[in-house]
């Protein structure tokens, strides 16, 4: 619809405001019961959402001994995770309408 998701009150354009929408991505499944890794455990209670056998709260991508869930810089690039520039365009993700540089805002 041309409106960046960060400003869009109805991201999936189903006529139901996101604040009232239980299927915010429009896939026909209630968000509470989403199961991204298809292991039969809803993401809301899944301790291993990428199904790699390592509980997500113990992931340590940069191997610095600090679990990602509490590591302020879990890729050890010198920037806090909240201050990332994923597409290296000079704009922090929080200010970048297209933070993956795919040409689609959101």
Coordinates of C-alpha atoms in Angstrom, one line a residue:
X1 CA 0.0 0.0 0.0
X2 CA 3.1 2.3 0.0
X3 CA 2.9 3.1 3.7
X4 CA 5.9 1.9 5.7
X5 CA 4.9 -0.7 8.3
X6 CA 6.3 1.5 11.0
X7 CA 3.6 4.1 10.2
X8 CA 0.9 1.7 8.9
X9 CA -2.0 1.1 11.3
X10 CA -3.0 -2.0 9.2
X11 CA 0.2 -3.7 7.9
X12 CA -1.5 -6.6 6.2
X13 CA -4.3 -4.4 4.7
X14 CA -7.1 -6.7 5.9
X15 CA -9.2 -3.9 7.3
X16 CA -8.4 -4.8 10.9
X17 CA -6.1 -2.4 12.8
X18 CA -2.9 -4.0 13.9
X19 CA -3.8 -3.3 17.5
X20 CA -6.9 -5.5 17.1
X21 CA -5.4 -8.0 14.6
X22 CA -4.6 -11.5 15.9
X23 CA -3.1 -12.4 12.4
X24 CA -0.8 -9.5 11.8
X25 CA 1.0 -11.1 8.9
X26 CA -2.1 -12.3 7.1
X27 CA -1.1 -15.9 6.9
X28 CA -4.3 -17.2 8.3
X29 CA -2.8 -18.3 11.6
X30 CA -3.4 -16.5 14.9
X31 CA -0.1 -14.8 16.0
X32 CA -0.3 -16.5 19.3
X33 CA 0.0 -19.9 17.6
X34 CA 2.7 -19.1 14.9
X35 CA 5.3 -21.7 14.6
X36 CA 8.1 -20.4 12.4
X37 CA 10.3 -23.5 12.6
X38 CA 7.3 -25.9 12.1
X39 CA 8.3 -28.1 15.1
X40 CA 4.8 -28.1 16.6
X41 CA 5.6 -25.7 19.4
X42 CA 4.1 -22.2 19.1
X43 CA 6.7 -19.5 18.9
X44 CA 5.2 -17.8 22.0
X45 CA 6.5 -20.7 24.1
X46 CA 9.2 -22.2 21.9
X47 CA 12.7 -22.1 23.5
X48 CA 14.4 -23.0 20.2
X49 CA 12.7 -21.0 17.5
X50 CA 15.3 -21.7 14.8
X51 CA 15.3 -25.4 15.7
X52 CA 19.1 -25.7 15.9
X53 CA 19.0 -27.7 19.1
X54 CA 20.4 -24.8 21.2
X55 CA 17.9 -23.0 23.4
X56 CA 17.6 -19.4 22.1
X57 CA 18.4 -17.9 25.4
X58 CA 21.8 -19.6 25.3
X59 CA 22.7 -18.5 21.8
X60 CA 26.1 -16.7 21.7
X61 CA 26.7 -15.7 18.0
X62 CA 29.9 -13.8 18.7
X63 CA 31.3 -16.4 21.1
X64 CA 32.1 -13.8 23.8
X65 CA 30.6 -15.8 26.6
X66 CA 27.6 -13.5 26.9
X67 CA 24.3 -15.1 25.7
X68 CA 22.7 -13.1 22.9
X69 CA 19.6 -12.5 24.9
X70 CA 21.6 -10.2 27.3
X71 CA 24.5 -9.2 25.0
X72 CA 24.1 -5.6 23.9
X73 CA 26.3 -6.3 20.8
X74 CA 25.6 -9.9 19.9
X75 CA 27.5 -9.8 16.6
X76 CA 30.5 -8.1 18.2
X77 CA 30.7 -5.5 15.5
X78 CA 31.3 -2.6 17.9
X79 CA 27.7 -1.3 17.6
X80 CA 24.9 -1.9 20.1
X81 CA 22.3 -4.2 18.5
X82 CA 19.7 -1.4 18.9
X83 CA 22.0 0.8 16.8
X84 CA 22.6 -1.3 13.7
X85 CA 22.9 -0.4 10.0
X86 CA 22.0 -3.8 8.4
X87 CA 22.3 -2.6 4.8
X88 CA 25.4 -0.3 5.3
X89 CA 23.7 2.7 3.8
X90 CA 24.7 5.0 6.6
X91 CA 21.3 5.1 8.2
X92 CA 20.6 3.2 11.5
X93 CA 17.9 0.6 11.1
X94 CA 15.6 2.6 13.5
X95 CA 15.7 5.5 11.0
X96 CA 15.8 3.5 7.8
X97 CA 12.5 2.7 6.2
X98 CA 14.2 0.1 4.1
X99 CA 16.8 -1.5 6.4
X100 CA 17.5 -4.5 4.2
X101 CA 17.9 -2.4 1.1
X102 CA 15.4 -4.5 -1.0
X103 CA 13.5 -1.5 -2.3
X104 CA 10.5 -2.2 -0.1
X105 CA 9.9 0.1 2.9
X106 CA 9.0 -1.7 6.1

